[in-house]
Amino acid sequence: DAGVIQSPRHEVTEMGQEVTLRCKPISGHDYLFWYRQTMMRGLELLIYFNNNVPIDDSGMPEDRFSAKMPNASFSTLKIQPSEPRDSAVYFCASSLGILGTEAFFGQGTRLTVV
Amino acid sequence: KQEVTQIPAALSVPEGENLVLNCSFTDSAIYNLQWFRQDPGKGLTSLLLIQSSQREQTSGRLNASLDKSSGRSTLYIAASQPGDSATYLCAVMNYGGSQGNLIFGKGTKLSVKP
């Protein structure tokens, strides 16, 4: 398996624009996580899914953020409208099961909002 | 609220040294603890996962220990090499609350000089 695949790797957008980040989890993994990493706050969980169903979205910072998982092999994280403070690296991770199992991370999407 | 702290934030050592990275957490009610490695511009790679019932895990030159009662974990790297240069993150998964939520420290940036 190629691992968790995220696209794009880098995104530069203007404030107010819509941004969509994409993730393909490892085949067969039933959990998918979206994390955000910043220098100030480190890595923070935004939302996670189990079998395509959102389980906990308490980490989603604002209503401007939304995430979907229409099928087992694809998820999106959307920011609309984007703001400069959304600039960060966004990671997607997947795991087989949740407790006591390793999470495998994608390479991340570096988002810059100007 | 669980907080994970890693000290030092940065560490520089000459090649060949044995070294210890430290991680502490405030709530001992954890399910497991994981150590990750992050290379610049890359995602996270899981190194070791220690269940709460375990005291240590070993993989090659890496050994991670866990003392749940004192809220501490160490990552021991033997005979360090320049290729070990990266940021090392520890993360805990709590009992209760959102079981998908790995709570990360901010990492120790390790530089191994040839």
PDB file of C-alpha atoms in Angstrom:
ATOM      1  CA  ASP A   1       0.000   0.000   0.000  1.00  0.00           C
ATOM      2  CA  ALA A   2       1.232   3.505  -0.789  1.00  0.00           C
ATOM      3  CA  GLY A   3       0.274   4.772   2.646  1.00  0.00           C
ATOM      4  CA  VAL A   4      -1.991   7.691   3.411  1.00  0.00           C
ATOM      5  CA  ILE A   5      -2.075  10.039   0.437  1.00  0.00           C
ATOM      6  CA  GLN A   6      -2.848  13.720   0.772  1.00  0.00           C
ATOM      7  CA  SER A   7      -3.281  16.367  -1.875  1.00  0.00           C
ATOM      8  CA  PRO A   8      -2.231  18.958  -2.580  1.00  0.00           C
ATOM      9  CA  ARG A   9       1.153  19.003  -0.802  1.00  0.00           C
ATOM     10  CA  HIS A  10       1.190  22.790  -0.825  1.00  0.00           C
ATOM     11  CA  GLU A  11      -1.623  25.303  -1.185  1.00  0.00           C
ATOM     12  CA  VAL A  12      -1.380  29.060  -1.293  1.00  0.00           C
ATOM     13  CA  THR A  13      -4.634  30.944  -1.406  1.00  0.00           C
ATOM     14  CA  GLU A  14      -6.006  34.377  -0.783  1.00  0.00           C
ATOM     15  CA  MET A  15      -8.046  35.235   2.255  1.00  0.00           C
ATOM     16  CA  GLY A  16     -11.718  34.581   1.679  1.00  0.00           C
ATOM     17  CA  GLN A  17     -11.211  31.792  -0.829  1.00  0.00           C
ATOM     18  CA  GLU A  18     -12.471  28.260  -0.365  1.00  0.00           C
ATOM     19  CA  VAL A  19      -9.835  25.613   0.251  1.00  0.00           C
ATOM     20  CA  THR A  20     -10.339  21.857  -0.075  1.00  0.00           C
ATOM     21  CA  LEU A  21      -7.812  19.363   1.233  1.00  0.00           C
ATOM     22  CA  ARG A  22      -8.014  15.724   0.208  1.00  0.00           C
ATOM     23  CA  CYS A  23      -7.056  12.445   1.793  1.00  0.00           C
ATOM     24  CA  LYS A  24      -6.972   8.825   0.732  1.00  0.00           C
ATOM     25  CA  PRO A  25      -6.525   6.524   3.745  1.00  0.00           C
ATOM     26  CA  ILE A  26      -4.808   3.163   3.739  1.00  0.00           C
ATOM     27  CA  SER A  27      -7.108   0.547   2.269  1.00  0.00           C
ATOM     28  CA  GLY A  28      -8.924  -1.406   4.952  1.00  0.00           C
ATOM     29  CA  HIS A  29      -8.391   1.172   7.693  1.00  0.00           C
ATOM     30  CA  ASP A  30     -11.671   2.034   9.348  1.00  0.00           C
ATOM     31  CA  TYR A  31     -10.578   5.176  11.199  1.00  0.00           C
ATOM     32  CA  LEU A  32      -9.573   8.454   9.596  1.00  0.00           C
ATOM     33  CA  PHE A  33      -8.260  11.500  11.425  1.00  0.00           C
ATOM     34  CA  TRP A  34      -7.612  15.107  10.437  1.00  0.00           C
ATOM     35  CA  TYR A  35      -4.940  16.979  12.426  1.00  0.00           C
ATOM     36  CA  ARG A  36      -3.569  20.490  12.206  1.00  0.00           C
ATOM     37  CA  GLN A  37       0.010  21.410  13.136  1.00  0.00           C
ATOM     38  CA  THR A  38       1.201  24.911  13.988  1.00  0.00           C
ATOM     39  CA  MET A  39       4.302  26.176  15.737  1.00  0.00           C
ATOM     40  CA  MET A  40       2.249  27.682  18.544  1.00  0.00           C
ATOM     41  CA  ARG A  41      -0.160  24.862  19.272  1.00  0.00           C
ATOM     42  CA  GLY A  42       1.605  21.779  17.935  1.00  0.00           C
ATOM     43  CA  LEU A  43      -0.538  18.944  16.596  1.00  0.00           C
ATOM     44  CA  GLU A  44      -4.248  19.089  17.314  1.00  0.00           C
ATOM     45  CA  LEU A  45      -7.023  16.705  16.322  1.00  0.00           C
ATOM     46  CA  LEU A  46      -9.726  18.394  14.282  1.00  0.00           C
ATOM     47  CA  ILE A  47     -12.119  15.525  13.567  1.00  0.00           C
ATOM     48  CA  TYR A  48     -12.150  11.777  13.138  1.00  0.00           C
ATOM     49  CA  PHE A  49     -14.341   9.280  11.332  1.00  0.00           C
ATOM     50  CA  ASN A  50     -15.162   5.636  11.935  1.00  0.00           C
ATOM     51  CA  ASN A  51     -16.505   3.718   8.962  1.00  0.00           C
ATOM     52  CA  ASN A  52     -17.107   7.026   7.163  1.00  0.00           C
ATOM     53  CA  VAL A  53     -19.177   8.462  10.024  1.00  0.00           C
ATOM     54  CA  PRO A  54     -17.905  11.524  11.920  1.00  0.00           C
ATOM     55  CA  ILE A  55     -17.405  10.529  15.565  1.00  0.00           C
ATOM     56  CA  ASP A  56     -15.898  13.599  17.181  1.00  0.00           C
ATOM     57  CA  ASP A  57     -15.633  17.020  15.571  1.00  0.00           C
ATOM     58  CA  SER A  58     -15.059  18.966  18.773  1.00  0.00           C
ATOM     59  CA  GLY A  59     -11.639  20.021  17.526  1.00  0.00           C
ATOM     60  CA  MET A  60     -12.983  21.790  14.464  1.00  0.00           C
ATOM     61  CA  PRO A  61     -12.195  25.414  15.243  1.00  0.00           C
ATOM     62  CA  GLU A  62     -15.115  27.164  13.601  1.00  0.00           C
ATOM     63  CA  ASP A  63     -18.064  26.692  11.323  1.00  0.00           C
ATOM     64  CA  ARG A  64     -15.806  27.694   8.473  1.00  0.00           C
ATOM     65  CA  PHE A  65     -14.301  24.219   8.723  1.00  0.00           C
ATOM     66  CA  SER A  66     -16.133  21.150   7.473  1.00  0.00           C
ATOM     67  CA  ALA A  67     -15.093  17.583   6.732  1.00  0.00           C
ATOM     68  CA  LYS A  68     -16.712  14.773   4.796  1.00  0.00           C
ATOM     69  CA  MET A  69     -16.000  11.149   4.100  1.00  0.00           C
ATOM     70  CA  PRO A  70     -18.287  10.047   1.282  1.00  0.00           C
ATOM     71  CA  ASN A  71     -16.700   6.589   1.082  1.00  0.00           C
ATOM     72  CA  ALA A  72     -14.043   4.458   2.722  1.00  0.00           C
ATOM     73  CA  SER A  73     -11.296   5.633   0.401  1.00  0.00           C
ATOM     74  CA  PHE A  74     -11.718   9.406   0.375  1.00  0.00           C
ATOM     75  CA  SER A  75     -12.113  12.322   2.743  1.00  0.00           C
ATOM     76  CA  THR A  76     -12.071  16.095   2.360  1.00  0.00           C
ATOM     77  CA  LEU A  77     -11.452  18.962   4.738  1.00  0.00           C
ATOM     78  CA  LYS A  78     -12.885  22.231   3.535  1.00  0.00           C
ATOM     79  CA  ILE A  79     -12.295  25.753   4.800  1.00  0.00           C
ATOM     80  CA  GLN A  80     -14.704  28.406   3.576  1.00  0.00           C
ATOM     81  CA  PRO A  81     -13.877  31.254   3.777  1.00  0.00           C
ATOM     82  CA  SER A  82     -10.192  30.881   4.549  1.00  0.00           C
ATOM     83  CA  GLU A  83      -8.325  33.292   6.835  1.00  0.00           C
ATOM     84  CA  PRO A  84      -4.600  33.917   7.369  1.00  0.00           C
ATOM     85  CA  ARG A  85      -4.763  32.268  10.810  1.00  0.00           C
ATOM     86  CA  ASP A  86      -5.736  29.010   9.117  1.00  0.00           C
ATOM     87  CA  SER A  87      -2.201  28.776   7.752  1.00  0.00           C
ATOM     88  CA  ALA A  88      -0.768  25.501   9.056  1.00  0.00           C
ATOM     89  CA  VAL A  89       0.148  21.994   8.004  1.00  0.00           C
ATOM     90  CA  TYR A  90      -2.893  19.729   7.857  1.00  0.00           C
ATOM     91  CA  PHE A  91      -2.340  16.018   8.323  1.00  0.00           C
ATOM     92  CA  CYS A  92      -4.604  13.118   7.590  1.00  0.00           C
ATOM     93  CA  ALA A  93      -4.044   9.808   9.379  1.00  0.00           C
ATOM     94  CA  SER A  94      -5.711   6.437   9.316  1.00  0.00           C
ATOM     95  CA  SER A  95      -5.692   3.374  11.535  1.00  0.00           C
ATOM     96  CA  LEU A  96      -7.091  -0.114  11.691  1.00  0.00           C
ATOM     97  CA  GLY A  97      -9.125   0.052  14.851  1.00  0.00           C
ATOM     98  CA  ILE A  98      -8.531   2.783  17.367  1.00  0.00           C
ATOM     99  CA  LEU A  99      -7.359   1.602  20.743  1.00  0.00           C
ATOM    100  CA  GLY A 100      -3.878   0.205  20.936  1.00  0.00           C
ATOM    101  CA  THR A 101      -3.216   0.528  17.228  1.00  0.00           C
ATOM    102  CA  GLU A 102      -0.809   2.689  15.320  1.00  0.00           C
ATOM    103  CA  ALA A 103      -1.967   5.687  13.367  1.00  0.00           C
ATOM    104  CA  PHE A 104      -0.336   6.154   9.955  1.00  0.00           C
ATOM    105  CA  PHE A 105       0.080   9.731   8.806  1.00  0.00           C
ATOM    106  CA  GLY A 106       0.118  11.270   5.359  1.00  0.00           C
ATOM    107  CA  GLN A 107       2.775  13.747   4.255  1.00  0.00           C
ATOM    108  CA  GLY A 108       0.563  16.699   5.075  1.00  0.00           C
ATOM    109  CA  THR A 109      -0.730  19.709   3.176  1.00  0.00           C
ATOM    110  CA  ARG A 110       1.022  22.994   3.906  1.00  0.00           C
ATOM    111  CA  LEU A 111      -1.631  25.696   3.653  1.00  0.00           C
ATOM    112  CA  THR A 112      -0.726  29.350   3.390  1.00  0.00           C
ATOM    113  CA  VAL A 113      -3.504  31.920   3.364  1.00  0.00           C
ATOM    114  CA  VAL A 114      -2.350  35.397   2.347  1.00  0.00           C
TER     115      VAL A 114
ATOM    116  CA  LYS B   1      -7.230  18.313  30.790  1.00  0.00           C
ATOM    117  CA  GLN B   2      -4.302  16.199  29.585  1.00  0.00           C
ATOM    118  CA  GLU B   3      -1.122  18.082  28.798  1.00  0.00           C
ATOM    119  CA  VAL B   4       1.968  16.531  27.256  1.00  0.00           C
ATOM    120  CA  THR B   5       5.348  18.180  27.678  1.00  0.00           C
ATOM    121  CA  GLN B   6       8.618  17.320  26.003  1.00  0.00           C
ATOM    122  CA  ILE B   7      11.949  18.524  27.288  1.00  0.00           C
ATOM    123  CA  PRO B   8      14.283  19.644  25.855  1.00  0.00           C
ATOM    124  CA  ALA B   9      12.739  21.384  22.861  1.00  0.00           C
ATOM    125  CA  ALA B  10      15.984  20.918  20.966  1.00  0.00           C
ATOM    126  CA  LEU B  11      19.051  18.751  21.415  1.00  0.00           C
ATOM    127  CA  SER B  12      22.340  18.579  19.534  1.00  0.00           C
ATOM    128  CA  VAL B  13      24.743  15.682  20.081  1.00  0.00           C
ATOM    129  CA  PRO B  14      27.808  14.254  18.336  1.00  0.00           C
ATOM    130  CA  GLU B  15      27.446  11.052  16.397  1.00  0.00           C
ATOM    131  CA  GLY B  16      27.751   7.891  18.457  1.00  0.00           C
ATOM    132  CA  GLU B  17      26.296   9.228  21.668  1.00  0.00           C
ATOM    133  CA  ASN B  18      23.523   7.497  23.526  1.00  0.00           C
ATOM    134  CA  LEU B  19      20.719   9.913  24.325  1.00  0.00           C
ATOM    135  CA  VAL B  20      17.411  10.165  26.134  1.00  0.00           C
ATOM    136  CA  LEU B  21      14.371  12.167  25.150  1.00  0.00           C
ATOM    137  CA  ASN B  22      11.797  12.937  27.803  1.00  0.00           C
ATOM    138  CA  CYS B  23       8.018  13.120  27.742  1.00  0.00           C
ATOM    139  CA  SER B  24       5.702  13.880  30.658  1.00  0.00           C
ATOM    140  CA  PHE B  25       1.925  13.889  30.890  1.00  0.00           C
ATOM    141  CA  THR B  26      -0.385  15.269  33.546  1.00  0.00           C
ATOM    142  CA  ASP B  27      -3.172  12.649  33.586  1.00  0.00           C
ATOM    143  CA  SER B  28      -2.040   9.089  34.193  1.00  0.00           C
ATOM    144  CA  ALA B  29      -5.331   7.598  32.947  1.00  0.00           C
ATOM    145  CA  ILE B  30      -3.946   6.806  29.537  1.00  0.00           C
ATOM    146  CA  TYR B  31      -4.638   3.925  27.215  1.00  0.00           C
ATOM    147  CA  ASN B  32      -1.327   4.038  25.424  1.00  0.00           C
ATOM    148  CA  LEU B  33       1.615   6.238  24.537  1.00  0.00           C
ATOM    149  CA  GLN B  34       3.265   6.514  21.154  1.00  0.00           C
ATOM    150  CA  TRP B  35       6.553   7.954  19.978  1.00  0.00           C
ATOM    151  CA  PHE B  36       6.692   9.416  16.480  1.00  0.00           C
ATOM    152  CA  ARG B  37       9.424  10.783  14.287  1.00  0.00           C
ATOM    153  CA  GLN B  38       8.849  13.730  11.973  1.00  0.00           C
ATOM    154  CA  ASP B  39      11.298  14.729   9.268  1.00  0.00           C
ATOM    155  CA  PRO B  40      11.175  18.277   7.827  1.00  0.00           C
ATOM    156  CA  GLY B  41       8.322  18.659   5.373  1.00  0.00           C
ATOM    157  CA  LYS B  42       7.154  15.126   6.004  1.00  0.00           C
ATOM    158  CA  GLY B  43       4.448  13.371   7.931  1.00  0.00           C
ATOM    159  CA  LEU B  44       4.810  11.457  11.164  1.00  0.00           C
ATOM    160  CA  THR B  45       6.250   7.974  11.345  1.00  0.00           C
ATOM    161  CA  SER B  46       5.252   5.816  14.288  1.00  0.00           C
ATOM    162  CA  LEU B  47       8.306   4.463  16.105  1.00  0.00           C
ATOM    163  CA  LEU B  48       6.997   2.693  19.173  1.00  0.00           C
ATOM    164  CA  LEU B  49       3.647   2.177  20.858  1.00  0.00           C
ATOM    165  CA  ILE B  50       3.462   1.285  24.546  1.00  0.00           C
ATOM    166  CA  GLN B  51       0.219   0.039  26.031  1.00  0.00           C
ATOM    167  CA  SER B  52      -0.613   1.305  29.518  1.00  0.00           C
ATOM    168  CA  SER B  53       0.022  -2.162  30.956  1.00  0.00           C
ATOM    169  CA  GLN B  54       3.534  -2.284  29.493  1.00  0.00           C
ATOM    170  CA  ARG B  55       6.749  -0.844  30.891  1.00  0.00           C
ATOM    171  CA  GLU B  56       8.815  -0.629  27.724  1.00  0.00           C
ATOM    172  CA  GLN B  57       9.090  -1.386  24.038  1.00  0.00           C
ATOM    173  CA  THR B  58      12.184  -1.864  21.921  1.00  0.00           C
ATOM    174  CA  SER B  59      12.838  -1.548  18.220  1.00  0.00           C
ATOM    175  CA  GLY B  60      16.419  -1.753  17.012  1.00  0.00           C
ATOM    176  CA  ARG B  61      18.432   1.064  18.610  1.00  0.00           C
ATOM    177  CA  LEU B  62      15.301   2.568  20.140  1.00  0.00           C
ATOM    178  CA  ASN B  63      13.885   1.788  23.560  1.00  0.00           C
ATOM    179  CA  ALA B  64      10.859   3.509  25.029  1.00  0.00           C
ATOM    180  CA  SER B  65       9.864   3.226  28.656  1.00  0.00           C
ATOM    181  CA  LEU B  66       6.641   4.162  30.384  1.00  0.00           C
ATOM    182  CA  ASP B  67       6.040   4.994  34.031  1.00  0.00           C
ATOM    183  CA  LYS B  68       2.337   5.693  34.111  1.00  0.00           C
ATOM    184  CA  SER B  69       2.138   6.472  37.812  1.00  0.00           C
ATOM    185  CA  SER B  70       4.660   9.268  37.533  1.00  0.00           C
ATOM    186  CA  GLY B  71       3.382  10.437  34.155  1.00  0.00           C
ATOM    187  CA  ARG B  72       6.667   9.950  32.342  1.00  0.00           C
ATOM    188  CA  SER B  73       8.084   8.257  29.287  1.00  0.00           C
ATOM    189  CA  THR B  74      11.576   8.241  27.863  1.00  0.00           C
ATOM    190  CA  LEU B  75      12.866   7.406  24.419  1.00  0.00           C
ATOM    191  CA  TYR B  76      16.411   6.056  24.494  1.00  0.00           C
ATOM    192  CA  ILE B  77      18.425   6.149  21.275  1.00  0.00           C
ATOM    193  CA  ALA B  78      21.620   4.117  21.300  1.00  0.00           C
ATOM    194  CA  ALA B  79      24.666   4.952  19.222  1.00  0.00           C
ATOM    195  CA  SER B  80      23.065   7.949  17.542  1.00  0.00           C
ATOM    196  CA  GLN B  81      23.622   8.556  13.826  1.00  0.00           C
ATOM    197  CA  PRO B  82      23.191  11.657  11.632  1.00  0.00           C
ATOM    198  CA  GLY B  83      20.189   9.931  10.070  1.00  0.00           C
ATOM    199  CA  ASP B  84      18.462  10.087  13.441  1.00  0.00           C
ATOM    200  CA  SER B  85      18.206  13.867  13.083  1.00  0.00           C
ATOM    201  CA  ALA B  86      14.501  14.717  13.158  1.00  0.00           C
ATOM    202  CA  THR B  87      11.795  15.944  15.509  1.00  0.00           C
ATOM    203  CA  TYR B  88      10.552  13.326  17.949  1.00  0.00           C
ATOM    204  CA  LEU B  89       7.003  13.599  19.254  1.00  0.00           C
ATOM    205  CA  CYS B  90       5.251  11.682  21.960  1.00  0.00           C
ATOM    206  CA  ALA B  91       1.491  11.341  22.126  1.00  0.00           C
ATOM    207  CA  VAL B  92      -0.920   9.826  24.630  1.00  0.00           C
ATOM    208  CA  MET B  93      -4.371   8.425  24.184  1.00  0.00           C
ATOM    209  CA  ASN B  94      -6.629   8.977  27.180  1.00  0.00           C
ATOM    210  CA  TYR B  95      -9.263   6.761  28.652  1.00  0.00           C
ATOM    211  CA  GLY B  96     -12.657   8.346  28.339  1.00  0.00           C
ATOM    212  CA  GLY B  97     -13.392  11.425  26.326  1.00  0.00           C
ATOM    213  CA  SER B  98     -12.678  11.142  22.664  1.00  0.00           C
ATOM    214  CA  GLN B  99     -10.837   7.908  22.251  1.00  0.00           C
ATOM    215  CA  GLY B 100      -9.607   9.022  18.865  1.00  0.00           C
ATOM    216  CA  ASN B 101      -7.742  11.916  20.306  1.00  0.00           C
ATOM    217  CA  LEU B 102      -3.998  11.467  20.439  1.00  0.00           C
ATOM    218  CA  ILE B 103      -2.667  14.349  22.527  1.00  0.00           C
ATOM    219  CA  PHE B 104       0.759  15.371  21.316  1.00  0.00           C
ATOM    220  CA  GLY B 105       3.692  17.093  22.893  1.00  0.00           C
ATOM    221  CA  LYS B 106       5.422  19.783  20.872  1.00  0.00           C
ATOM    222  CA  GLY B 107       8.407  17.598  20.189  1.00  0.00           C
ATOM    223  CA  THR B 108      12.162  17.511  20.666  1.00  0.00           C
ATOM    224  CA  LYS B 109      14.191  18.541  17.639  1.00  0.00           C
ATOM    225  CA  LEU B 110      17.252  16.299  17.550  1.00  0.00           C
ATOM    226  CA  SER B 111      20.387  17.077  15.587  1.00  0.00           C
ATOM    227  CA  VAL B 112      23.140  14.474  15.419  1.00  0.00           C
ATOM    228  CA  LYS B 113      26.417  15.937  14.165  1.00  0.00           C
ATOM    229  CA  PRO B 114      28.811  13.744  12.179  1.00  0.00           C
TER     230      PRO B 114
END
